[in-house]
CSV table of C-alpha atoms in Angstrom, one decimal:
chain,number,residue,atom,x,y,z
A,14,UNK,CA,48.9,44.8,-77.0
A,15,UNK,CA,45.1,44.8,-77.3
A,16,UNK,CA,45.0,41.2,-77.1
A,17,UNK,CA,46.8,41.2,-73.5
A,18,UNK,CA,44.7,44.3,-71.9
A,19,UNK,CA,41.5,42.3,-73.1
A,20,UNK,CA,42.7,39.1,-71.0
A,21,UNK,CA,43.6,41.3,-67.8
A,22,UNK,CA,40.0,43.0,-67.8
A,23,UNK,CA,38.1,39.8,-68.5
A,24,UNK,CA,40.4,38.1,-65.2
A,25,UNK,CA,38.9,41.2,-63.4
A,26,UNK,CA,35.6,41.0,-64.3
A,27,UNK,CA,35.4,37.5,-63.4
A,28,UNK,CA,37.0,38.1,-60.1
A,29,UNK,CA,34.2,40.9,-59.7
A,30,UNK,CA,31.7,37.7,-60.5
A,31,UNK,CA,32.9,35.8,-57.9
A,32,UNK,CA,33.3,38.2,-55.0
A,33,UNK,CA,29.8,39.4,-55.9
A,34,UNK,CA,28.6,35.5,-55.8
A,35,UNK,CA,29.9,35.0,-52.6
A,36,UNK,CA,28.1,37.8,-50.8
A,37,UNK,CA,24.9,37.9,-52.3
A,38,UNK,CA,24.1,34.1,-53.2
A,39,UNK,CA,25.1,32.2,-49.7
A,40,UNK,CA,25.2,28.3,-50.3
A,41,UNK,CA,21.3,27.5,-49.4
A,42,UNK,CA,22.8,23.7,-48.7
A,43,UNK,CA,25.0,24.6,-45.7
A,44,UNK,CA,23.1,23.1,-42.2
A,45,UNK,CA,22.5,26.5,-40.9
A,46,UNK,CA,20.3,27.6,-43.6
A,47,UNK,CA,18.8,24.2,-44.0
A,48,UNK,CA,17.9,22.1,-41.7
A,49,UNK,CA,20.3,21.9,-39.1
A,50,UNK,CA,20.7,18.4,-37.7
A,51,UNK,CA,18.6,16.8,-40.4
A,52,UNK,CA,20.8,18.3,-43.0
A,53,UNK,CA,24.2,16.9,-41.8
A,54,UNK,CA,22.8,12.9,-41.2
A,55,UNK,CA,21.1,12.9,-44.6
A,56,UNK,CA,25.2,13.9,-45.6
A,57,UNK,CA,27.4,12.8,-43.3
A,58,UNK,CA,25.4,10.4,-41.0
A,59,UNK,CA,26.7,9.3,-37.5
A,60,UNK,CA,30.3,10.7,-38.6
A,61,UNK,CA,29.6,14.7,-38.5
A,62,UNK,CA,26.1,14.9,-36.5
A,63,UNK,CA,25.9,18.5,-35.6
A,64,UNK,CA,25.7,21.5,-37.2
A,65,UNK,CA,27.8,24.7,-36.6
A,66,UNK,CA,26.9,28.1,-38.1
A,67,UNK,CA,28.1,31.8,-36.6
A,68,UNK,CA,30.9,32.7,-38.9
A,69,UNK,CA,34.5,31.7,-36.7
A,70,UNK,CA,33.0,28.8,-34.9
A,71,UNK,CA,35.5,25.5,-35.3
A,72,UNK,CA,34.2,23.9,-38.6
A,73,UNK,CA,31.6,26.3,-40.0
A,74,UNK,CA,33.5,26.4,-43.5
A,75,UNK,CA,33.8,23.1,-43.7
A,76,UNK,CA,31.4,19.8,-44.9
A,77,UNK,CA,28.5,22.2,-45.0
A,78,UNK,CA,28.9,23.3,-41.4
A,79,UNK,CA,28.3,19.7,-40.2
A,80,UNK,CA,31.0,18.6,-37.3
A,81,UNK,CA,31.5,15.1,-35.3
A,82,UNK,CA,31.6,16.9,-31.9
A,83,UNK,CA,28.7,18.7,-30.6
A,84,UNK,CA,29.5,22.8,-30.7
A,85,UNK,CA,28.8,25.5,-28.2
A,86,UNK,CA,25.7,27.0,-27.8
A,87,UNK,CA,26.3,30.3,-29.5
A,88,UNK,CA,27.9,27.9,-32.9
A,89,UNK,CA,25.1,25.3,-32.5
A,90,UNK,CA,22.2,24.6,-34.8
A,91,UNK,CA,20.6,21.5,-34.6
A,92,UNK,CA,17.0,23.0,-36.4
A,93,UNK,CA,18.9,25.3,-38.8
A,94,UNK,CA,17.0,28.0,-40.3
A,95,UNK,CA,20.0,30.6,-39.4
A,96,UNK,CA,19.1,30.3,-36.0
A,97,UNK,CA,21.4,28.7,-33.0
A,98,UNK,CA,19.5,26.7,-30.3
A,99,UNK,CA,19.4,30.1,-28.0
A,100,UNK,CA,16.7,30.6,-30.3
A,101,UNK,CA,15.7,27.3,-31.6
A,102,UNK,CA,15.7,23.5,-30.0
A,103,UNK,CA,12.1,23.1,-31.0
A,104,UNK,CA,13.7,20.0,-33.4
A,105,UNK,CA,15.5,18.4,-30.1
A,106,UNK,CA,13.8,15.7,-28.0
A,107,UNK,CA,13.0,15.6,-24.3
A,108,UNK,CA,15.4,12.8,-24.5
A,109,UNK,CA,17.5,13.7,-27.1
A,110,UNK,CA,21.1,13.0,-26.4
A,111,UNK,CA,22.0,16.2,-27.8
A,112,UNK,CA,22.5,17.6,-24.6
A,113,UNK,CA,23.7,21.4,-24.8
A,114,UNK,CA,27.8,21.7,-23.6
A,115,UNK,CA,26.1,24.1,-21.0
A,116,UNK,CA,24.0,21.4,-19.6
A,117,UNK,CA,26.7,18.9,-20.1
A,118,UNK,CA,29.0,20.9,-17.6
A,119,UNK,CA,25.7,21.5,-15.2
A,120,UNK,CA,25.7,17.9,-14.9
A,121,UNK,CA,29.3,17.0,-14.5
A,122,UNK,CA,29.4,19.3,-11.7
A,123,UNK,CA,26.4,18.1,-9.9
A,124,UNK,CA,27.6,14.3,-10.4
A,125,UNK,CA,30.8,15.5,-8.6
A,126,UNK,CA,29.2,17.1,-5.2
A,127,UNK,CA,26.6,14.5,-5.1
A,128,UNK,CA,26.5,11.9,-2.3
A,129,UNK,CA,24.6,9.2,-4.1
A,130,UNK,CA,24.0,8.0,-7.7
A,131,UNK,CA,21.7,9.4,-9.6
A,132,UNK,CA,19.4,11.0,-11.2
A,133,UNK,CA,15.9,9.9,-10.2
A,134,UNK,CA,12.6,11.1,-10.4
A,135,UNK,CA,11.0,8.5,-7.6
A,136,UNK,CA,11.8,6.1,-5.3
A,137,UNK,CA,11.0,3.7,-8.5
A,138,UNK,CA,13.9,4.9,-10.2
A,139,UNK,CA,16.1,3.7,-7.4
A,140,UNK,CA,17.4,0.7,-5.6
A,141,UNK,CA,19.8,-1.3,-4.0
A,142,UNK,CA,21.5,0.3,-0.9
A,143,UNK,CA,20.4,3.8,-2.3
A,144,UNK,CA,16.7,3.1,-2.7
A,145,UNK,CA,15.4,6.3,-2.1
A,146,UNK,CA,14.7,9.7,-4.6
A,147,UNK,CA,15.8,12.8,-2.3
A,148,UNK,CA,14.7,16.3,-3.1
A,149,UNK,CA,17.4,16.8,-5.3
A,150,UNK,CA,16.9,13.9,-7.7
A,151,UNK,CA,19.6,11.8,-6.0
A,152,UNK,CA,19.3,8.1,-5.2
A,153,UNK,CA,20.1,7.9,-1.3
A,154,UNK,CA,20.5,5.6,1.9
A,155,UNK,CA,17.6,6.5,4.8
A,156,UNK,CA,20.0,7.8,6.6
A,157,UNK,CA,20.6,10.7,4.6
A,158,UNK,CA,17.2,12.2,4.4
A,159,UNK,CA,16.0,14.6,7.1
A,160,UNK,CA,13.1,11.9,8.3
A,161,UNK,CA,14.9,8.9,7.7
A,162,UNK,CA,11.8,6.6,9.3
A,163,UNK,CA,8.8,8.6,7.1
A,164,UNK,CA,11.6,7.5,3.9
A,165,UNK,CA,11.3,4.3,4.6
A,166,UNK,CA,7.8,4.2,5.4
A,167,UNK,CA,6.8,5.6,1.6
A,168,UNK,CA,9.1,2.2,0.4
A,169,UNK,CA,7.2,-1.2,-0.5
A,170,UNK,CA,3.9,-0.2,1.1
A,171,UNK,CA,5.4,0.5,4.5
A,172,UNK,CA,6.9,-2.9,5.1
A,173,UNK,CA,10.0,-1.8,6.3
A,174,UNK,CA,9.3,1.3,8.0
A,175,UNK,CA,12.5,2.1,10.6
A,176,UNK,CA,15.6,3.4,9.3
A,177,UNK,CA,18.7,1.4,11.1
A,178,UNK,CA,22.2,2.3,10.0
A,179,UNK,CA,21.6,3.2,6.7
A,180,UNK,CA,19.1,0.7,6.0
A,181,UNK,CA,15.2,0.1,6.3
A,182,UNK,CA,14.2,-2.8,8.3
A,183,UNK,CA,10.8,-4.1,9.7
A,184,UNK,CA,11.6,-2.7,13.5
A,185,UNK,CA,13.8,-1.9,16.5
A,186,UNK,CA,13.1,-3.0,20.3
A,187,UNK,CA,11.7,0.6,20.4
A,188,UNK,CA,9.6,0.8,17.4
A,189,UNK,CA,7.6,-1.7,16.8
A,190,UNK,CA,4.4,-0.4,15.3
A,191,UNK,CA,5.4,-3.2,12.6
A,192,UNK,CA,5.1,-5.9,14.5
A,193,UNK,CA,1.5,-7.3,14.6
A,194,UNK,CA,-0.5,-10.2,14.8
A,195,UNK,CA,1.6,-13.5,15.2
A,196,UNK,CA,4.7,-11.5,14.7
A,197,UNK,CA,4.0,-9.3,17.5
A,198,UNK,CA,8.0,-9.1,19.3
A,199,UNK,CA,10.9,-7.1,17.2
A,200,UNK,CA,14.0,-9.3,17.1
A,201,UNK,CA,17.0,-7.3,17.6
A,202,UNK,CA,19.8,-9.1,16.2
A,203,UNK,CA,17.8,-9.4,13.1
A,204,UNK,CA,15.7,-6.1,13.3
A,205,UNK,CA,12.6,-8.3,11.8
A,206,UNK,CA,8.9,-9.0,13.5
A,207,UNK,CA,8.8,-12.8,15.2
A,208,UNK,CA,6.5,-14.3,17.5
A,209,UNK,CA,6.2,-14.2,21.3
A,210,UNK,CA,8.2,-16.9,23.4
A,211,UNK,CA,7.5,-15.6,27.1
A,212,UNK,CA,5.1,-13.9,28.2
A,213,UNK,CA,7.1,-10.9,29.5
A,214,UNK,CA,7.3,-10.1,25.2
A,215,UNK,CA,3.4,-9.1,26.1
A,216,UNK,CA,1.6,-6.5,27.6
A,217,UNK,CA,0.3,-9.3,29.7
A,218,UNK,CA,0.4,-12.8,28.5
A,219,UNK,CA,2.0,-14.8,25.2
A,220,UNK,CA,-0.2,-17.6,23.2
A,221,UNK,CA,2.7,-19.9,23.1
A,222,UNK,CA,0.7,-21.7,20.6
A,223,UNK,CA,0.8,-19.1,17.8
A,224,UNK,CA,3.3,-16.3,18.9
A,225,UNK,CA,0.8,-14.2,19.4
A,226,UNK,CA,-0.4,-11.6,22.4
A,227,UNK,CA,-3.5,-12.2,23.9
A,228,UNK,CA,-5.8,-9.6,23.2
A,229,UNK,CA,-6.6,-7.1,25.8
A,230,UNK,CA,-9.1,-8.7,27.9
A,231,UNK,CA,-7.4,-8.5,31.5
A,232,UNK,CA,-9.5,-9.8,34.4
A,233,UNK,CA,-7.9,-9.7,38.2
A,234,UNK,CA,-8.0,-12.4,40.5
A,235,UNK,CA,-7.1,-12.0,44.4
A,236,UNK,CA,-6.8,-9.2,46.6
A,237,UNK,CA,-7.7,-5.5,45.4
A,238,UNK,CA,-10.4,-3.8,44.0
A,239,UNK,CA,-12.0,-6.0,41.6
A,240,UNK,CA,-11.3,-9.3,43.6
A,241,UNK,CA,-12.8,-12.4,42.2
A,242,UNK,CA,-12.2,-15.9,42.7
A,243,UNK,CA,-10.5,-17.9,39.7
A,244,UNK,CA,-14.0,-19.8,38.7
A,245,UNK,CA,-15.5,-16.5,38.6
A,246,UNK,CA,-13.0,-15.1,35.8
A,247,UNK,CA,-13.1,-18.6,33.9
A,248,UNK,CA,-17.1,-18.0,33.9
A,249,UNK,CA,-16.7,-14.1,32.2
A,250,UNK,CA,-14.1,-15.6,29.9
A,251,UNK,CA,-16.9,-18.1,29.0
A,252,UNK,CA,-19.2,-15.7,27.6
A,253,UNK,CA,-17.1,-13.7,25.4
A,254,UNK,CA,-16.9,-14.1,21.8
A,255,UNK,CA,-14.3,-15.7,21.0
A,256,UNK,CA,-13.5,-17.3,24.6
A,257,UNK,CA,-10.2,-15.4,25.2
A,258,UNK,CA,-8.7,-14.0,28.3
A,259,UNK,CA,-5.8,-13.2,30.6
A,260,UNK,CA,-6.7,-13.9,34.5
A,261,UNK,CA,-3.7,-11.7,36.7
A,262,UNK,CA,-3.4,-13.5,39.9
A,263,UNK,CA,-2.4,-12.1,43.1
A,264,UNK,CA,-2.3,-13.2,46.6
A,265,UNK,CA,-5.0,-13.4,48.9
A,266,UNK,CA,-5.7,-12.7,52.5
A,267,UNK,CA,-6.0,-16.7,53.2
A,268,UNK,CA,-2.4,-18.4,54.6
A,269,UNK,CA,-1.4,-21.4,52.9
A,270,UNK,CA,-4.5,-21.7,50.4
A,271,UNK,CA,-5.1,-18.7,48.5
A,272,UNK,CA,-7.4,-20.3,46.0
A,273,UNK,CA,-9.0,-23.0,47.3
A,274,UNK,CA,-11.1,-24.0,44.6
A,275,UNK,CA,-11.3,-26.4,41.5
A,276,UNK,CA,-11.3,-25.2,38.1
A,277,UNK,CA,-12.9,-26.2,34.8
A,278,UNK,CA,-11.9,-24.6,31.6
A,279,UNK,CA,-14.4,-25.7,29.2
A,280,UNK,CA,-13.9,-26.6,25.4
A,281,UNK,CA,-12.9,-24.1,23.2
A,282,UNK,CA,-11.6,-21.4,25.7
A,283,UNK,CA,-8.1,-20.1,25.8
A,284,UNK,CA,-7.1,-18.6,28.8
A,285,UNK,CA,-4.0,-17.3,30.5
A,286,UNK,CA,-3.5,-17.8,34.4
A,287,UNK,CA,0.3,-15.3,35.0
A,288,UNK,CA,1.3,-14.5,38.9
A,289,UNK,CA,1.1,-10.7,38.9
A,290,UNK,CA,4.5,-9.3,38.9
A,291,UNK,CA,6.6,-8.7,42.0
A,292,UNK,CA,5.1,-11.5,44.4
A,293,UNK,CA,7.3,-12.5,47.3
A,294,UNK,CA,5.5,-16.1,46.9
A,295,UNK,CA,3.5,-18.2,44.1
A,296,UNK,CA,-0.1,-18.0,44.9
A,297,UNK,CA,-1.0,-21.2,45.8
A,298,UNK,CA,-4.3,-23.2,44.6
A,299,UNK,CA,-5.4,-26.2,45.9
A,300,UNK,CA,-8.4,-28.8,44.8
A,301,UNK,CA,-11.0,-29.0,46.8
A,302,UNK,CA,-12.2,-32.8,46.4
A,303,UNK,CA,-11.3,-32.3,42.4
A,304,UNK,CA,-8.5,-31.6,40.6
A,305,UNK,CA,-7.3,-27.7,40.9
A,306,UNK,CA,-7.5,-27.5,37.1
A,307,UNK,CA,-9.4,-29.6,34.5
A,308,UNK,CA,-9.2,-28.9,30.5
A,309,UNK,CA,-11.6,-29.5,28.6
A,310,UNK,CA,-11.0,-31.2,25.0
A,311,UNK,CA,-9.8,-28.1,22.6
A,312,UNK,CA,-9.6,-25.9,25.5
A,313,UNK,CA,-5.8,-24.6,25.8
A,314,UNK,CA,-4.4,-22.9,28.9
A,315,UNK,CA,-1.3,-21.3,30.3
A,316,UNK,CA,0.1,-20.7,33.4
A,317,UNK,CA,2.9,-18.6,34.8
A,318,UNK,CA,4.5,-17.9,38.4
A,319,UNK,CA,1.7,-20.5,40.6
A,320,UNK,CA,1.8,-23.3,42.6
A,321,UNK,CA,-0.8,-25.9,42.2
A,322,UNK,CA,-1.3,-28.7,45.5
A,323,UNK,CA,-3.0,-31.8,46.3
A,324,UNK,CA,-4.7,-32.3,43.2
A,325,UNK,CA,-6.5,-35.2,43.1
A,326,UNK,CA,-5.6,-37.9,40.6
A,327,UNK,CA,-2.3,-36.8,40.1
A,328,UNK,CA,-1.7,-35.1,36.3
A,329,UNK,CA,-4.6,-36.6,34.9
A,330,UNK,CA,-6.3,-33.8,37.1
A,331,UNK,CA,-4.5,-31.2,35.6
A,332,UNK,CA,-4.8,-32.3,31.5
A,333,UNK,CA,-8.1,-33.9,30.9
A,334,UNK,CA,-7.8,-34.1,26.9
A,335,UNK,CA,-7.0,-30.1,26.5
A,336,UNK,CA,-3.6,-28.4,26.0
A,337,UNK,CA,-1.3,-26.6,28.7
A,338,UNK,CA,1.3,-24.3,28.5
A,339,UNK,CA,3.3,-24.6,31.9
A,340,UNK,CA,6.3,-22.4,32.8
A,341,UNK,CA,8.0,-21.5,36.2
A,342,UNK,CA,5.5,-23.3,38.0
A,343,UNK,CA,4.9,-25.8,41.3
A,344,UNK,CA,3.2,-28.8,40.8
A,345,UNK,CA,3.0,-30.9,44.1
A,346,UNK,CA,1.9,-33.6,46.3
């Protein structure tokens, strides 16, 4: 009788041990009270990385509070110290992959509404047919920022600064600020810079030669204000630096012999003889007891729109060992 009241007290009693245990001594190894993350990959490695604490989270009484999916972030504790990350992530990288589920969702939802891929911090981090960073970190087209041309111009240095459907390109027929230098004309089909065929691709005149514009050194010849004969223009020409020019020539008050005069271009010049637009006839120049035109060796001319007559010796008075450039011109008798 003694025997069996003794056992039921000492049960008891070590039931009061326990309870007591429980309450007062919590187990120091669990993640939350250690060291969160750290804790559960010393234990459980990649398996169970992350570690749950706030009594009734999903797996907090289990392998020391270390689960394989990441938790919440009122359960989560990836520094531990009885804290969640509300009030601890100092322990998480900038690029940790430990992304909070809150964050998770933020992104998920702006992946869905977005137009382009993404994210992106500059144009760097983009590319392909989306190669530019928009305001909101998205890789886009040109076409869908609000200044599609100023996108394209902060790409590659500016070398493709128009936006055309969607893509940047070197230039269109009406922007052209691109096209420079011996690439001076925008081709359309291709929306890229190419060199000058005709001379109507020009303010004034085309050097064939190069595919380049002549430079903006117009002289007149004819009627008008500013009337000069054509050796008169040849002779400024001569003394620039280099020897480049464009002579306009127009008609002039004298019937059937509007320049009557013979020409020498000398070595080294290059020089542009064009009709001025709209004439109802070719002026018409004629050698007066010498060829109408002689070139001088490395001297290059080109001529546009005028008749040339009566020059003496044939062609040989026309190309004496330069260069010409001849189109939609008269060459006679």
């Amino acid at each position: 009788m003694n025997t069996s009241k003794f056992v039921i007290l000492a049960t008891g009693l070590a039931l009061g041990f326990v309870l007591a245990c429980t309450s007062s001594r919590p187990n120091p190894e669990h993640c939350w009270r250690a060291e969160g993350n750290a804790t559960c990959a010393d234990l459980y490695g990649d398996d169970r990385p992350y570690c749950t604490g706030y009594e009734g989270c999903p797996g907090v009484d289990d392998n020391y509070g270390c689960v394989a999916e990441l938790p919440s972030d009122e359960c989560y504790s990836p520094c531990g110290g009885e804290q969640s990350v509300l009030d601890d992530d100092s322990c998480l990288g900038t690029a940790d992959d430990s992304t909070t589920a809150d964050t998770e969702t933020t992104t998920n939802d702006t992946t869905e509404t977005d137009t382009g891929p993404g994210p992106c911090l500059t144009n760097e981090d983009c590319s392909g047919p989306t190669p530019l960073c928009d305001e909101r970190g998205v890789c886009v087209s040109c076409s869908e920022l609000a200044d599609p041309d100023a996108g394209c111009s902060s790409l590659d240095g500016g070398a493709l600064p128009v936006c055309a459907a969607g893509t940047c390109v070197e230039c269109e027929p009406e922007k052209t600020a691109a096209c420079v230098g011996v690439t001076p004309v925008c081709d359309e089909s291709t929306n890229s810079c190419v060199g000058c065929d005709w001379h109507e691709q020009c303010a004034e005149a085309c050097e064939m030669k190069l595919g380049s514009c002549f430079p903006d050194v117009v002289l007149n010849a004819g009627t008008g204000p500013g009337y000069a004969s054509l050796t008169e223009r040849v002779a400024e020409i001569e003394l620039l630096e280099p020897m480049v020019g464009v002579i306009v020539v127009y008609d002039t008050p004298n019937p059937g012999a509007d320049f009557p005069e013979s020409v020498v271009v000398p070595a080294g010049m290059v020089v542009a003889f064009v009709a001025a637009p709209d004439l109802a006839e070719p002026p018409e120049w004629l050698g007066q007891a010498a060829p109408a035109l002689t070139i001088e060796t490395g001297a290059v001319v080109y001529m546009q729109g005028l008749s040339l007559a009566n020059t003496a010796g044939g062609n040989e008075g026309i190309l004496d060992n330069g260069e010409a450039w001849i189109d939609r011109s008269w060459v006679v008798n």
